[in-house]
CSV table of C-alpha atoms in Angstrom, one decimal:
chain,number,residue,atom,x,y,z
K,37,MET,CA,-0.2,0.1,0.2
K,38,ALA,CA,1.4,3.3,-1.0
K,39,ASN,CA,2.4,5.7,1.8
K,40,ASN,CA,3.6,9.3,1.7
K,41,GLN,CA,5.1,9.3,5.5
K,42,LYS,CA,8.8,9.0,5.3
K,43,ILE,CA,10.7,7.8,8.1
K,44,LEU,CA,14.5,7.6,8.6
K,45,VAL,CA,16.1,4.4,10.1
K,46,VAL,CA,19.5,5.4,11.8
K,47,ASP,CA,21.6,2.5,12.9
K,48,ASP,CA,25.3,1.6,12.5
K,49,GLU,CA,24.5,-2.2,12.6
K,50,SER,CA,23.5,-3.0,8.7
K,51,ASP,CA,21.3,-6.1,9.6
K,52,ILE,CA,19.1,-3.8,12.0
K,53,VAL,CA,18.7,-1.2,9.4
K,54,GLU,CA,18.1,-3.9,6.9
K,55,LEU,CA,15.3,-5.8,9.0
K,56,ILE,CA,13.4,-2.3,10.2
K,57,SER,CA,13.6,-0.9,6.1
K,58,TYR,CA,12.2,-4.2,4.9
K,59,ASN,CA,9.2,-3.8,7.4
K,60,LEU,CA,8.6,-0.3,6.8
K,61,THR,CA,8.6,-0.8,3.2
K,62,LYS,CA,6.4,-3.5,3.3
K,63,GLU,CA,3.7,-1.4,4.9
K,64,GLY,CA,4.0,1.3,2.2
K,65,TYR,CA,6.5,4.2,4.0
K,66,GLN,CA,9.2,5.6,2.5
K,67,VAL,CA,12.7,4.6,3.9
K,68,TYR,CA,15.5,6.4,4.5
K,69,THR,CA,18.5,5.2,6.2
K,70,ALA,CA,21.8,6.6,7.9
K,71,SER,CA,24.8,5.0,9.7
K,72,ASN,CA,25.4,7.4,12.4
K,73,GLY,CA,24.2,10.6,13.9
K,74,LYS,CA,26.2,13.1,11.7
K,75,GLU,CA,24.6,11.4,8.5
K,76,ALA,CA,21.2,11.2,9.9
K,77,ILE,CA,20.8,15.1,10.3
K,78,LYS,CA,22.2,15.5,6.6
K,79,VAL,CA,19.7,13.2,5.7
K,80,ALA,CA,17.0,14.6,7.4
K,81,LYS,CA,17.7,18.2,5.8
K,82,GLU,CA,17.5,16.5,2.7
K,83,VAL,CA,14.1,14.4,3.1
K,84,PHE,CA,12.2,16.1,6.0
K,85,PRO,CA,11.2,12.8,7.5
K,86,ASP,CA,8.1,12.4,9.5
K,87,LEU,CA,9.7,9.8,12.1
K,88,ILE,CA,13.1,9.4,12.6
K,89,ILE,CA,14.3,6.0,14.6
K,90,LEU,CA,17.6,6.9,16.1
K,91,ASP,CA,19.9,4.3,17.7
K,92,VAL,CA,21.4,5.6,20.8
K,93,MET,CA,25.0,4.3,20.4
K,94,MET,CA,26.6,4.9,17.3
K,95,PRO,CA,30.1,5.9,16.3
K,96,GLU,CA,31.0,9.5,15.2
K,97,MET,CA,27.5,11.0,16.8
K,98,ASP,CA,25.4,8.9,19.0
K,99,GLY,CA,21.4,9.1,18.7
K,100,ILE,CA,20.9,11.3,21.8
K,101,GLU,CA,23.0,14.3,20.5
K,102,ALA,CA,21.6,13.9,17.0
K,103,CYS,CA,18.1,14.1,18.6
K,104,ARG,CA,19.1,17.0,20.4
K,105,LEU,CA,20.5,18.9,17.7
K,106,MET,CA,17.7,18.2,15.6
K,107,ARG,CA,15.2,19.2,18.1
K,108,SER,CA,17.0,23.1,18.3
K,109,MET,CA,16.2,23.0,14.5
K,110,PRO,CA,12.7,24.9,13.7
K,111,GLU,CA,12.2,22.3,10.7
K,112,PHE,CA,12.4,19.3,13.1
K,113,LYS,CA,10.2,20.5,16.1
K,114,GLN,CA,6.8,18.4,15.4
K,115,VAL,CA,9.0,15.3,13.7
K,116,PHE,CA,8.5,12.2,15.7
K,117,MET,CA,11.9,10.9,16.9
K,118,VAL,CA,12.0,7.2,18.5
K,119,PHE,CA,14.9,5.9,20.3
K,120,LEU,CA,16.1,2.5,19.5
K,121,THR,CA,18.6,0.7,21.6
K,122,ALA,CA,19.8,-2.5,23.3
K,123,ARG,CA,20.6,-0.5,26.6
K,124,SER,CA,18.5,-1.4,29.5
K,125,GLU,CA,19.8,1.6,31.9
K,126,GLU,CA,17.3,3.9,33.2
K,127,TYR,CA,19.8,7.1,32.6
K,128,SER,CA,19.3,6.1,28.9
K,129,GLU,CA,16.0,6.3,28.8
K,130,ILE,CA,15.6,9.5,30.7
K,131,ALA,CA,18.3,11.2,28.7
K,132,GLY,CA,16.6,10.6,25.4
K,133,PHE,CA,13.5,11.8,26.9
K,134,HIS,CA,15.5,15.0,28.0
K,135,VAL,CA,16.6,15.7,24.4
K,136,GLY,CA,12.7,15.4,22.9
K,137,ALA,CA,12.6,11.9,22.2
K,138,ASP,CA,8.8,10.7,21.7
K,139,ASP,CA,9.3,7.1,22.1
K,140,TYR,CA,11.8,4.0,23.2
K,141,ILE,CA,12.1,1.1,21.4
K,142,ALA,CA,14.0,-1.5,23.0
K,143,LYS,CA,16.3,-4.2,21.1
K,144,PRO,CA,16.0,-7.4,19.9
K,145,ILE,CA,13.4,-6.1,17.3
K,146,LYS,CA,10.4,-7.9,16.9
K,147,PRO,CA,8.9,-6.6,13.3
K,148,ARG,CA,5.2,-7.1,14.3
K,149,ALA,CA,5.6,-5.3,17.7
K,150,LEU,CA,7.9,-2.7,15.8
K,151,MET,CA,5.2,-1.9,13.3
K,152,SER,CA,2.2,-1.6,15.7
K,153,ARG,CA,4.4,1.0,17.5
K,154,ILE,CA,5.4,3.1,14.7
K,155,ASN,CA,2.0,2.9,13.3
K,156,ALA,CA,0.6,4.2,16.6
K,157,ILE,CA,3.0,7.1,17.0
K,158,LEU,CA,2.6,8.3,13.4
K,159,ARG,CA,-1.3,8.2,14.1
K,160,ARG,CA,-0.7,10.5,17.2
K,161,ASN,CA,-2.3,14.2,16.8
K,162,THR,CA,-2.5,16.9,19.4
K,163,THR,CA,-5.8,17.5,18.3
K,164,GLU,CA,-7.0,14.0,19.0
K,165,VAL,CA,-6.0,14.5,22.5
K,166,ILE,CA,-7.3,17.9,23.1
K,167,ASP,CA,-11.1,19.1,23.1
K,168,ASP,CA,-12.1,19.9,19.3
K,169,GLN,CA,-14.0,23.2,20.6
K,170,VAL,CA,-10.5,24.6,22.3
K,171,SER,CA,-9.0,27.1,20.0
K,172,ASP,CA,-5.6,26.7,18.1
K,173,LYS,CA,-4.5,29.5,20.1
K,174,LEU,CA,-5.0,29.1,23.9
K,175,GLU,CA,-4.6,32.4,26.0
K,176,ILE,CA,-4.3,31.3,29.7
K,177,ALA,CA,-2.7,33.2,32.4
K,178,ASP,CA,0.2,35.3,30.9
K,179,LEU,CA,0.5,32.6,28.4
K,180,ILE,CA,-0.1,32.4,24.5
K,181,ILE,CA,-0.2,28.7,23.4
K,182,ASP,CA,-0.1,28.3,19.9
K,183,ARG,CA,-0.9,25.0,18.4
K,184,ASP,CA,-0.1,25.9,15.1
K,185,SER,CA,3.2,26.5,15.6
K,186,PHE,CA,3.8,24.5,18.7
K,187,LEU,CA,5.4,27.7,20.5
K,188,VAL,CA,4.4,29.3,23.7
K,189,TYR,CA,4.5,33.2,24.3
K,190,ARG,CA,4.6,35.3,27.5
K,191,GLY,CA,5.0,39.0,26.4
K,192,ASP,CA,7.7,39.7,24.5
K,193,GLU,CA,9.4,36.1,25.5
K,194,LYS,CA,9.1,33.0,23.5
K,195,PHE,CA,9.4,29.6,24.3
K,196,VAL,CA,10.5,26.5,22.1
K,197,LEU,CA,9.2,23.7,23.5
K,198,ALA,CA,9.6,19.9,22.4
K,199,LYS,CA,6.9,18.0,21.1
K,200,LYS,CA,5.8,15.8,24.2
K,201,GLU,CA,6.4,18.8,26.2
K,202,PHE,CA,4.1,21.3,24.0
K,203,GLU,CA,1.2,18.7,24.2
K,204,LEU,CA,1.4,18.0,28.0
K,205,LEU,CA,1.2,22.0,28.5
K,206,TYR,CA,-1.8,22.2,26.2
K,207,LEU,CA,-3.5,19.4,27.7
K,208,LEU,CA,-3.2,20.6,31.1
K,209,ALA,CA,-4.1,24.7,30.0
K,210,SER,CA,-7.0,23.4,28.0
K,211,LYS,CA,-8.8,22.3,31.4
K,212,PRO,CA,-6.9,25.1,34.0
K,213,ASN,CA,-7.2,23.5,37.5
K,214,LYS,CA,-8.7,20.4,37.0
K,215,VAL,CA,-6.0,17.5,38.0
K,216,PHE,CA,-5.2,15.3,35.4
K,217,THR,CA,-4.1,11.7,36.8
K,218,ARG,CA,-0.8,10.2,35.6
K,219,GLU,CA,-3.0,7.7,33.8
K,220,GLN,CA,-4.9,10.0,31.9
K,221,ILE,CA,-1.7,12.2,30.8
K,222,LEU,CA,-0.2,8.6,29.6
K,223,LYS,CA,-3.4,7.6,27.6
K,224,ALA,CA,-3.5,11.1,26.1
K,225,ILE,CA,0.0,12.0,25.6
K,226,TRP,CA,1.5,8.8,25.0
K,227,GLU,CA,-1.3,6.4,24.0
K,228,ASP,CA,-0.1,2.7,22.3
K,229,SER,CA,3.6,3.4,24.0
K,230,VAL,CA,4.3,0.7,26.2
K,231,VAL,CA,7.5,1.4,27.4
K,232,VAL,CA,6.4,4.8,28.7
K,233,THR,CA,6.4,5.0,32.6
K,234,ASN,CA,5.4,7.8,35.2
K,235,ARG,CA,9.1,8.7,35.3
K,236,THR,CA,8.3,9.6,31.5
K,237,ILE,CA,5.8,12.6,33.0
K,238,ASP,CA,8.3,13.9,35.6
K,239,VAL,CA,11.1,14.5,33.1
K,240,HIS,CA,8.7,16.2,31.0
K,241,ILE,CA,6.9,18.3,33.8
K,242,ARG,CA,10.9,19.2,35.0
K,243,LYS,CA,11.6,20.1,31.6
K,244,LEU,CA,8.5,22.0,30.9
K,245,ARG,CA,9.1,24.1,34.4
K,246,GLU,CA,12.9,24.9,33.4
K,247,LYS,CA,11.5,26.4,30.1
K,248,ILE,CA,8.6,28.4,31.3
K,249,GLY,CA,8.6,28.8,34.9
K,250,GLU,CA,7.5,26.9,38.1
K,251,SER,CA,4.2,28.6,38.7
K,252,TYR,CA,2.2,27.1,36.1
K,253,VAL,CA,2.1,23.4,36.7
K,254,THR,CA,1.1,22.2,40.0
K,255,THR,CA,1.9,18.9,41.4
K,256,VAL,CA,-1.0,17.1,43.4
K,257,LYS,CA,0.9,14.4,45.3
K,258,GLY,CA,-0.2,11.2,44.6
K,259,VAL,CA,-2.7,12.1,42.1
K,260,GLY,CA,-1.0,14.0,39.3
K,261,TYR,CA,-1.0,17.3,37.7
K,262,LYS,CA,-2.8,20.6,36.8
K,263,PHE,CA,-2.3,23.8,35.1
K,264,GLU,CA,-2.9,26.0,38.1
K,265,LEU,CA,-5.1,29.2,37.4
K,266,GLU,CA,-6.3,31.8,40.1
């Protein structure tokens, strides 16, 4: 089946690249490949993929650094980025989410599970998460949250957020003072992502507070989070 969505697969192990590429091509995706982070950035600038699958450990430039650099470029703000790794250490997962990863897939690759995950990720859309009646430009407290540009403004300040950070802020701000449980947040923002845990939410909340300030998102101990509006 034809598909106009583009996926960039980045891994220094050729057999892994071949396996993933074969299954993605069979599903109809347009597949591009690279063997390290530097090459990934070069290819991404040429083809502008919808999703990038990045191995963490690679020569020349690893996946974490490549993701961090691409997230700093406006053209890749809304591109889905998924880490692929055999490493099980907690810090590598947290590092991935810190630089803006949307998901995390562990090796060894199971083709059917991989395709199910990729299909689910590409179906995600902020508009499915937020109530349809909420405006594309949400003005709340002293913030303007612009869903079209994925930017947040406060007066003359402009905040550039990673995709999941933005979706999380928009979700909370769409219903001020409503407490969202962790389960509700996971379902809304990371639906179908089996590797995501409560720790993932904590990492994104921390990064969000670092960027826009501590006063907007309040922790409700033992329950979840809310956008505080007096």
